[in-house]
CSV table of C-alpha atoms and ligand atoms in Angstrom, one decimal:
chain,number,residue,atom,x,y,z
J,18,MET,CA,83.3,43.9,-90.0
J,19,LEU,CA,80.3,42.8,-92.0
J,20,ARG,CA,80.9,41.8,-95.5
J,21,CYS,CA,78.5,41.2,-98.4
J,22,VAL,CA,78.7,37.6,-99.4
J,23,SER,CA,78.2,38.6,-102.9
J,24,CYS,CA,80.0,41.8,-103.9
J,25,GLY,CA,82.4,42.0,-101.0
J,26,LYS,CA,81.2,45.4,-99.8
J,27,GLU,CA,82.3,46.0,-96.3
J,28,TYR,CA,80.2,47.7,-93.6
J,29,PRO,CA,81.2,48.5,-90.0
J,30,SER,CA,80.2,45.7,-87.4
J,31,GLU,CA,78.1,48.2,-85.6
J,32,SER,CA,75.8,48.4,-88.5
J,33,VAL,CA,72.4,46.8,-87.9
J,34,ARG,CA,72.1,46.0,-91.6
J,35,HIS,CA,71.2,42.7,-92.6
J,36,ILE,CA,71.8,43.0,-96.3
J,37,CYS,CA,74.0,45.0,-98.8
J,38,GLU,CA,72.9,47.4,-101.2
J,39,CYS,CA,72.9,44.7,-103.8
J,40,LYS,CA,70.4,43.0,-101.6
J,41,GLU,CA,72.5,40.1,-100.8
J,42,PRO,CA,73.1,39.1,-97.1
J,43,LEU,CA,76.0,40.4,-95.1
J,44,GLU,CA,78.0,38.1,-93.1
J,45,MET,CA,80.7,38.1,-90.4
J,46,GLY,CA,84.2,37.3,-91.4
J,47,LEU,CA,85.6,33.6,-90.8
J,48,PHE,CA,86.4,33.0,-87.1
J,49,SER,CA,89.4,30.7,-86.1
J,50,GLY,CA,90.3,29.4,-82.9
J,51,LYS,CA,90.3,26.6,-80.4
J,52,VAL,CA,87.4,24.7,-79.0
J,53,ARG,CA,87.6,24.7,-75.2
J,54,SER,CA,86.4,21.5,-73.3
J,55,GLY,CA,83.5,21.7,-70.8
J,56,GLY,CA,80.7,23.8,-70.1
J,57,SER,CA,77.8,24.9,-72.3
J,58,VAL,CA,77.9,25.3,-76.0
J,59,TRP,CA,78.4,29.1,-75.7
J,60,ARG,CA,81.4,28.4,-73.6
J,61,ARG,CA,83.2,25.6,-75.5
J,62,PHE,CA,82.8,27.5,-78.6
J,63,ARG,CA,83.3,31.1,-77.6
J,64,GLY,CA,86.4,31.7,-79.5
J,65,PHE,CA,84.3,31.4,-82.7
J,66,LEU,CA,81.4,33.5,-81.4
J,67,PRO,CA,80.8,37.5,-82.0
J,68,CYS,CA,79.5,37.9,-78.7
J,69,GLN,CA,79.2,36.0,-75.4
J,70,PRO,CA,75.5,35.5,-74.6
J,71,SER,CA,74.4,36.5,-70.9
J,72,LYS,CA,73.1,33.9,-68.5
J,73,LYS,CA,70.2,36.3,-68.1
J,74,LEU,CA,69.2,35.8,-71.5
J,75,SER,CA,70.1,32.2,-72.3
J,76,ILE,CA,67.5,29.5,-71.5
J,77,PHE,CA,70.0,26.6,-72.4
J,78,GLU,CA,70.0,26.5,-76.1
J,79,GLY,CA,71.8,23.7,-78.1
J,80,ASP,CA,73.7,20.8,-76.8
J,81,THR,CA,71.1,18.6,-78.4
J,82,PRO,CA,71.7,15.0,-78.7
J,83,GLY,CA,72.6,13.1,-82.0
J,84,VAL,CA,70.3,10.1,-81.9
J,85,LYS,CA,71.5,7.0,-83.8
J,86,ALA,CA,68.7,6.0,-85.9
J,87,LYS,CA,69.2,2.0,-85.9
J,88,LYS,CA,66.2,1.1,-87.7
J,89,LEU,CA,66.4,3.8,-90.5
J,90,SER,CA,70.1,3.1,-90.9
J,91,LYS,CA,69.3,-0.5,-91.5
J,92,GLU,CA,66.5,0.4,-93.9
J,93,PHE,CA,68.7,2.8,-95.9
J,94,GLY,CA,72.0,1.2,-95.7
J,95,VAL,CA,73.8,4.2,-94.0
J,96,GLU,CA,74.7,5.1,-90.6
J,97,LEU,CA,72.1,7.6,-89.7
J,98,VAL,CA,72.1,10.2,-86.9
J,99,LEU,CA,69.3,12.6,-86.2
J,100,LYS,CA,70.4,15.6,-84.6
J,101,ASN,CA,67.4,16.4,-82.4
J,102,GLU,CA,66.8,20.1,-82.4
J,103,THR,CA,63.4,19.6,-81.1
J,104,VAL,CA,64.7,19.7,-77.6
J,105,ASN,CA,65.8,23.5,-78.0
J,106,PRO,CA,63.9,26.0,-75.5
J,107,THR,CA,61.0,26.5,-78.0
J,108,TRP,CA,61.5,23.3,-79.9
J,109,SER,CA,63.4,24.5,-82.9
J,110,PHE,CA,67.1,25.2,-83.7
J,111,LYS,CA,65.9,28.9,-84.1
J,112,ASP,CA,66.7,29.4,-80.4
J,113,ARG,CA,70.4,29.2,-81.0
J,114,GLY,CA,70.5,32.1,-83.5
J,115,THR,CA,67.8,34.1,-81.5
J,116,LEU,CA,69.9,34.2,-78.4
J,117,LEU,CA,72.8,35.6,-80.3
J,118,SER,CA,70.7,38.0,-82.2
J,119,LEU,CA,68.9,39.4,-79.1
J,120,GLN,CA,72.2,39.5,-77.2
J,121,ARG,CA,73.4,41.8,-79.9
J,122,ALA,CA,70.2,43.8,-79.8
J,123,MET,CA,70.6,44.2,-75.9
J,124,ASP,CA,74.2,45.3,-76.3
J,125,ILE,CA,73.6,48.0,-78.7
J,126,GLY,CA,70.3,49.2,-76.6
J,127,VAL,CA,67.6,48.2,-79.0
J,128,LYS,CA,64.1,49.1,-77.8
J,129,LYS,CA,61.9,47.3,-80.3
J,130,VAL,CA,62.4,44.0,-81.8
J,131,GLY,CA,60.7,42.4,-84.8
J,132,THR,CA,60.8,39.3,-87.0
J,133,VAL,CA,59.3,37.8,-90.1
J,134,SER,CA,57.9,34.3,-89.6
J,135,THR,CA,56.1,31.2,-90.8
J,136,GLY,CA,55.9,30.4,-87.1
J,137,ASN,CA,58.9,28.9,-85.6
J,138,MET,CA,61.1,32.1,-85.7
J,139,GLY,CA,58.1,34.1,-84.2
J,140,VAL,CA,57.8,31.6,-81.4
J,141,SER,CA,61.5,31.7,-80.7
J,142,VAL,CA,61.9,35.5,-80.9
J,143,SER,CA,58.8,36.2,-78.7
J,144,ALA,CA,60.4,33.9,-75.8
J,145,TYR,CA,63.7,35.7,-75.9
J,146,CYS,CA,62.1,39.2,-76.2
J,147,LYS,CA,60.0,38.3,-73.4
J,148,ARG,CA,62.9,37.2,-71.2
J,149,ALA,CA,64.8,40.4,-72.1
J,150,GLY,CA,61.5,42.5,-71.3
J,151,LEU,CA,61.0,43.8,-74.7
J,152,ASP,CA,57.8,43.5,-76.7
J,153,PRO,CA,58.3,41.9,-80.2
J,154,VAL,CA,56.5,42.6,-83.3
J,155,VAL,CA,55.9,39.4,-85.3
J,156,LEU,CA,54.9,39.6,-88.9
J,157,VAL,CA,53.4,36.0,-89.6
J,158,ASP,CA,52.3,34.4,-92.7
J,159,HIS,CA,48.4,34.5,-93.0
J,160,ASP,CA,48.1,30.7,-92.7
J,161,ILE,CA,50.0,30.1,-89.7
J,162,SER,CA,49.2,27.1,-87.7
J,163,ASN,CA,47.2,27.5,-84.5
J,164,GLU,CA,49.7,25.6,-82.5
J,165,LYS,CA,52.4,28.3,-83.6
J,166,LEU,CA,50.2,31.2,-83.1
J,167,ASN,CA,49.1,29.9,-79.5
J,168,GLN,CA,52.9,29.3,-78.7
J,169,ILE,CA,53.6,33.1,-79.9
J,170,ALA,CA,50.6,34.2,-77.7
J,171,ILE,CA,51.8,32.9,-74.5
J,172,TYR,CA,54.7,35.1,-74.9
J,173,GLY,CA,52.8,38.1,-75.9
J,174,GLY,CA,53.9,40.8,-78.3
J,175,THR,CA,52.1,41.9,-81.5
J,176,VAL,CA,51.3,39.6,-84.1
J,177,ILE,CA,50.5,40.9,-87.5
J,178,LYS,CA,49.1,38.4,-90.2
J,179,VAL,CA,50.1,39.4,-93.4
J,180,SER,CA,48.9,38.1,-96.6
J,181,GLY,CA,50.6,38.4,-100.0
J,182,ASP,CA,54.0,37.4,-101.0
J,183,TYR,CA,55.9,35.9,-98.1
J,184,GLY,CA,59.3,36.6,-99.9
J,185,ASP,CA,58.6,40.2,-100.3
J,186,LEU,CA,57.9,40.5,-96.5
J,187,TYR,CA,61.5,40.1,-95.6
J,188,TYR,CA,62.5,43.1,-97.5
J,189,GLU,CA,59.4,45.1,-96.4
J,190,SER,CA,60.3,44.4,-92.9
J,191,LEU,CA,63.8,45.7,-93.3
J,192,LYS,CA,62.4,48.9,-94.7
J,193,ILE,CA,60.0,49.1,-91.8
J,194,GLY,CA,62.7,48.5,-89.3
J,195,LYS,CA,64.9,51.0,-90.6
J,196,ASN,CA,62.1,53.8,-90.6
J,197,LYS,CA,60.6,52.7,-87.5
J,198,ASN,CA,63.8,51.9,-85.6
J,199,ILE,CA,62.9,48.2,-85.0
J,200,TYR,CA,65.6,45.5,-84.8
J,201,PHE,CA,64.3,42.7,-87.2
J,202,SER,CA,65.9,39.4,-86.1
J,203,ASN,CA,65.3,37.7,-89.4
J,204,SER,CA,66.2,34.5,-90.9
J,205,ASN,CA,69.3,36.1,-92.3
J,206,SER,CA,70.6,38.3,-89.5
J,207,PRO,CA,74.3,37.9,-89.3
J,208,TYR,CA,74.3,37.1,-85.7
J,209,ARG,CA,71.6,34.5,-86.2
J,210,ILE,CA,73.8,32.8,-88.7
J,211,GLU,CA,76.8,32.7,-86.1
J,212,GLY,CA,74.3,31.2,-83.6
J,213,TYR,CA,73.4,28.4,-86.1
J,214,LYS,CA,77.1,27.5,-86.5
J,215,THR,CA,77.2,25.6,-83.0
J,216,ILE,CA,75.1,22.8,-84.6
J,217,SER,CA,78.1,22.0,-86.8
J,218,PHE,CA,80.5,22.3,-83.8
J,219,GLU,CA,78.3,19.8,-81.9
J,220,ILE,CA,78.0,17.4,-84.7
J,221,GLU,CA,81.8,17.4,-85.1
J,222,GLU,CA,82.2,16.7,-81.4
J,223,ARG,CA,80.3,13.8,-81.7
J,224,SER,CA,81.6,12.5,-85.1
J,225,LEU,CA,82.4,14.2,-88.4
J,226,PRO,CA,79.9,12.7,-90.9
J,227,ASP,CA,80.0,12.2,-94.6
J,228,TYR,CA,77.1,14.1,-95.3
J,229,VAL,CA,75.1,16.6,-93.5
J,230,VAL,CA,71.3,17.1,-94.3
J,231,ILE,CA,69.7,20.6,-93.9
J,232,PRO,CA,65.9,21.4,-94.4
J,233,THR,CA,66.3,24.8,-96.3
J,234,SER,CA,64.0,27.9,-96.5
J,235,SER,CA,65.7,31.1,-96.8
J,236,GLY,CA,69.1,29.6,-96.3
J,237,GLY,CA,70.0,31.0,-92.8
J,238,LEU,CA,70.5,27.4,-91.5
J,239,PHE,CA,72.2,26.1,-94.3
J,240,ARG,CA,74.6,29.1,-94.4
J,241,GLY,CA,75.3,28.9,-90.6
J,242,VAL,CA,76.0,25.2,-90.6
J,243,LEU,CA,78.4,25.4,-93.6
J,244,LYS,CA,80.3,28.4,-92.1
J,245,GLY,CA,80.7,26.5,-88.8
J,246,PHE,CA,82.4,23.6,-90.8
J,247,VAL,CA,84.5,26.0,-93.0
J,248,GLU,CA,85.8,27.7,-89.7
J,249,MET,CA,86.8,24.4,-88.1
J,250,GLU,CA,88.7,23.3,-91.4
J,251,LYS,CA,90.4,26.7,-91.4
J,252,SER,CA,91.3,26.2,-87.6
J,253,GLY,CA,92.7,22.8,-88.3
J,254,ILE,CA,90.0,21.0,-86.3
J,255,LEU,CA,88.9,19.3,-89.6
J,256,ASP,CA,90.8,17.7,-92.5
J,257,ARG,CA,87.8,17.3,-94.5
J,258,MET,CA,84.4,18.9,-95.1
J,259,PRO,CA,81.2,16.9,-95.0
J,260,VAL,CA,79.1,17.2,-98.0
J,261,PRO,CA,76.0,19.6,-97.5
J,262,ILE,CA,72.6,18.4,-98.7
J,263,CYS,CA,70.1,21.1,-99.2
J,264,VAL,CA,66.5,20.0,-99.1
J,265,GLN,CA,63.6,21.8,-100.0
J,266,ALA,CA,59.7,20.9,-100.4
J,267,GLU,CA,58.7,20.1,-103.9
J,268,GLY,CA,56.0,22.5,-103.8
J,269,CYS,CA,58.2,25.5,-103.0
J,270,SER,CA,62.0,24.9,-104.0
J,271,PRO,CA,63.3,27.8,-105.8
J,272,ILE,CA,66.9,26.9,-104.6
J,273,CYS,CA,66.8,23.5,-106.0
J,274,ARG,CA,65.2,24.6,-109.3
J,275,ALA,CA,68.0,27.1,-109.9
J,276,PHE,CA,70.6,24.4,-108.9
J,277,ASP,CA,69.1,21.9,-111.2
J,278,SER,CA,69.1,24.2,-114.1
J,279,HIS,CA,72.6,25.6,-113.3
J,280,GLU,CA,71.4,29.1,-112.7
J,281,LYS,CA,73.1,31.5,-110.5
J,282,LYS,CA,70.2,33.6,-109.7
J,283,ILE,CA,67.1,32.7,-107.7
J,284,LYS,CA,63.7,33.0,-109.6
J,285,ARG,CA,60.7,33.6,-107.5
J,286,TRP,CA,58.5,30.6,-106.9
J,287,HIS,CA,54.9,31.2,-107.7
J,288,ASP,CA,52.0,29.7,-105.7
J,289,PRO,CA,53.9,27.7,-103.0
J,290,ASP,CA,51.9,24.5,-102.2
J,291,THR,CA,53.4,22.3,-99.4
J,292,ILE,CA,52.4,21.2,-95.9
J,293,ALA,CA,55.9,22.3,-94.8
J,294,SER,CA,55.2,25.8,-94.2
J,295,ALA,CA,58.3,26.1,-92.1
J,296,ILE,CA,60.4,26.0,-95.2
J,297,ALA,CA,58.2,27.5,-97.9
J,298,ASN,CA,60.2,30.7,-98.5
J,299,PRO,CA,59.3,31.4,-102.2
J,300,TYR,CA,61.9,34.1,-102.7
J,301,PRO,CA,64.7,33.1,-100.2
J,302,PRO,CA,67.1,36.1,-99.5
J,303,GLY,CA,70.1,33.8,-99.0
J,304,GLY,CA,69.4,31.5,-101.9
J,305,GLU,CA,72.1,32.6,-104.1
J,306,GLU,CA,74.6,32.3,-101.4
J,307,VAL,CA,73.3,28.9,-100.9
J,308,LEU,CA,73.7,28.1,-104.5
J,309,ARG,CA,77.4,29.3,-104.4
J,310,LYS,CA,78.0,27.4,-101.3
J,311,LEU,CA,76.6,24.1,-102.9
J,312,ASP,CA,78.9,24.6,-105.9
J,313,ASP,CA,82.0,25.5,-103.6
J,314,HIS,CA,81.5,22.2,-101.5
J,315,ASN,CA,80.1,19.8,-104.1
J,316,GLY,CA,76.8,19.8,-102.4
J,317,ILE,CA,73.6,18.1,-103.3
J,318,CYS,CA,70.1,19.9,-103.6
J,319,THR,CA,67.1,17.8,-103.5
J,320,THR,CA,63.4,18.2,-103.2
J,321,VAL,CA,60.5,15.9,-101.4
J,322,SER,CA,56.9,15.8,-101.8
J,323,ASN,CA,54.2,16.1,-99.2
J,324,ASP,CA,53.6,12.1,-99.3
J,325,GLU,CA,57.4,11.5,-98.9
J,326,MET,CA,57.6,13.8,-95.7
J,327,ILE,CA,54.6,12.5,-94.0
J,328,SER,CA,56.0,9.0,-94.5
J,329,ALA,CA,59.5,10.1,-93.4
J,330,GLN,CA,57.7,11.8,-90.3
J,331,LEU,CA,56.5,8.4,-89.3
J,332,LYS,CA,59.7,6.7,-89.8
J,333,ILE,CA,61.4,9.2,-87.5
J,334,ALA,CA,58.7,8.6,-85.0
J,335,SER,CA,59.7,5.0,-85.1
J,336,GLU,CA,63.0,6.2,-83.6
J,337,GLY,CA,61.0,8.0,-81.0
J,338,ILE,CA,61.3,11.6,-82.2
J,339,PHE,CA,58.3,13.7,-83.1
J,340,SER,CA,59.4,16.0,-86.0
J,341,GLN,CA,57.3,18.4,-88.0
J,342,PRO,CA,57.1,17.7,-91.6
J,343,ALA,CA,59.3,20.6,-92.6
J,344,SER,CA,62.2,18.8,-90.6
J,345,ALA,CA,61.1,15.3,-91.7
J,346,VAL,CA,62.3,16.3,-95.3
J,347,GLY,CA,65.7,15.5,-94.4
J,348,VAL,CA,65.2,11.8,-93.8
J,349,ALA,CA,63.0,11.6,-96.9
J,350,ALA,CA,65.8,13.0,-98.8
J,351,VAL,CA,68.3,10.4,-97.4
J,352,GLU,CA,66.1,7.6,-98.4
J,353,LYS,CA,65.6,9.0,-102.0
J,354,LEU,CA,69.4,9.9,-102.5
J,355,ARG,CA,70.0,6.2,-101.4
J,356,GLU,CA,67.9,4.8,-104.1
J,357,LYS,CA,69.5,6.9,-106.6
J,358,GLU,CA,73.0,6.0,-105.0
J,359,GLU,CA,73.9,9.5,-104.7
J,360,ILE,CA,74.9,8.5,-101.2
J,361,GLU,CA,77.1,5.6,-101.2
J,362,GLU,CA,76.2,2.5,-98.9
J,363,GLY,CA,77.6,2.8,-95.3
J,364,ALA,CA,77.9,6.7,-95.5
J,365,GLU,CA,77.5,8.4,-92.2
J,366,VAL,CA,74.8,10.9,-92.4
J,367,VAL,CA,73.6,13.6,-90.0
J,368,SER,CA,69.9,14.6,-90.6
J,369,ILE,CA,69.1,18.0,-88.7
J,370,ILE,CA,65.7,17.4,-87.2
J,371,THR,CA,65.0,21.1,-87.2
J,372,GLY,CA,61.7,21.4,-85.2
J,373,SER,CA,59.1,19.5,-83.1
J,374,GLY,CA,56.0,18.0,-84.5
J,375,LEU,CA,54.0,19.5,-81.7
J,376,LYS,CA,54.3,22.8,-83.6
J,377,HIS,CA,52.2,21.4,-86.7
J,378,LEU,CA,49.5,19.0,-85.6
J,379,PHE,CA,47.1,17.4,-88.2
J,380,PRO,CA,44.9,14.5,-87.8
J,381,ARG,CA,46.2,11.1,-88.4
J,382,PRO,CA,44.2,8.1,-89.0
J,383,THR,CA,44.2,6.3,-85.6
J,384,GLU,CA,41.3,3.7,-86.1
J,385,HIS,CA,43.7,1.0,-85.7
J,386,LEU,CA,45.0,2.3,-82.5
J,387,GLU,CA,41.9,3.2,-80.8
J,388,PHE,CA,39.3,1.3,-78.9
J,389,SER,CA,36.8,2.9,-76.5
J,390,CYS,CA,34.8,1.4,-73.8
J,391,ASP,CA,33.0,2.0,-70.5
J,392,ILE,CA,35.3,1.3,-67.5
J,393,SER,CA,33.1,-1.4,-66.5
J,394,ASP,CA,34.0,-3.2,-70.0
J,395,LEU,CA,37.5,-2.7,-69.8
J,396,LYS,CA,38.3,-6.2,-68.3
J,397,ASP,CA,36.1,-7.9,-71.0
J,398,LEU,CA,37.9,-5.8,-73.6
J,399,PHE,CA,41.2,-7.3,-72.7
J,400,GLU,CA,39.8,-10.7,-72.1
J,401,LYS,CA,38.6,-10.5,-75.7
J,402,SER,CA,41.9,-9.2,-77.2
J,403,ARG,CA,43.7,-11.9,-75.4
J,404,LYS,CA,41.4,-14.5,-77.0
J,405,ASP,CA,42.0,-12.9,-80.5
J,406,GLU,CA,45.6,-13.2,-79.6
J,407,ILE,CA,45.5,-17.0,-78.9
J,408,GLU,CA,43.2,-17.9,-81.7
D,5,PLP,C1,63.3,27.9,-90.1
D,5,PLP,C2,63.4,26.6,-90.4
D,5,PLP,C3,64.1,25.8,-91.1
D,5,PLP,C4,65.3,26.7,-92.2
D,5,PLP,O1,65.1,27.8,-92.3
D,5,PLP,P1,66.2,28.9,-93.0
D,5,PLP,O2,65.2,29.9,-93.4
D,5,PLP,O3,66.7,28.1,-94.4
D,5,PLP,O4,67.3,29.3,-92.3
D,5,PLP,C5,64.1,24.5,-91.5
D,5,PLP,N1,63.1,23.8,-90.6
D,5,PLP,C6,62.3,24.5,-89.7
D,5,PLP,C7,61.3,23.5,-89.0
D,5,PLP,C8,62.3,25.7,-89.6
D,5,PLP,O5,61.7,26.5,-88.7
D,6,ZN,ZN1,76.9,43.3,-102.0
């Protein structure tokens, strides 16, 4: 059964709808059960999943490491763990949701799959479509980065660059999907949310933190992670919930704006302006549900600027991980919240590093790193720098 998160209207689980008549997302009921030991993430948490992905489709999603960030923990005065989602098959956590959503599409005999994407989703859906032998249609934002476009291109499929309001594109895609019989695997699709849940189960397996930091755009990841923790609590696996922290980019933060002004409705963000394009949905379809969940779980909503995320990206790199700016917002938020004492000293914090920096390359000043010389001068160059060191 699919149920509207807002008005509660129910739809049969065979329905391919993502949203209710009232426009809010549909979600599956809460699962409860036992975690098995051993095997892949899809096996261990099978009891909590709506379908079992086939080996033919899976390319080993999830089971990502929680990396202790020793330097940053010391700097911020917390126990910080980076949940490294960059090691997923297409380098972002999206693969966890794409797998289940495409499995669903296969199970019901879908012939045509689409998605709406600022990049990472398009790459992920294209990869799994290709594996399943389907041709995807990917509606992307007109200013998508070349890295992401090239990554979609390797998988083939049809890319349509769309200018105009990215928030509206979601609703447009659902209409087109209905009329043209295209299964849209978008950010909010119910099966996708179920796939994202596995992140929380893996986090819990390692160690239940006090805070979980979630970069948020349309709200799919946030809702998935929360649903995972709620289901574990319901099943007696947890006896407390971590505090969820929703992080948005300052230049496009409709959820945090509503949160700060105690509003229940999301207002469209005009003229988004941020380098974190992966989390820049100006009219997030799951935004109101994120607000309700923040309320239910005493969550925190905070924004970070371009400069703060770029600086956080460097800090994350100092721990060995190359995160994209949209994923670095989490660590930037931890730093800010520690300064404001909203996170207490010594707290255990997991920040989800949602996607790889390779997907979003931009020039960095490298003068201080770079020397160049002819091979015949290389020896001299080293002699010289040795001398400099001695002097
Ligand atoms: C998709 C994405 C998110 C979060 O997206 P939601 O739309 O809120 O599910 C966060 N970071 C990155 C890098 C993403 O690609
Ligand atoms: Zn509804």
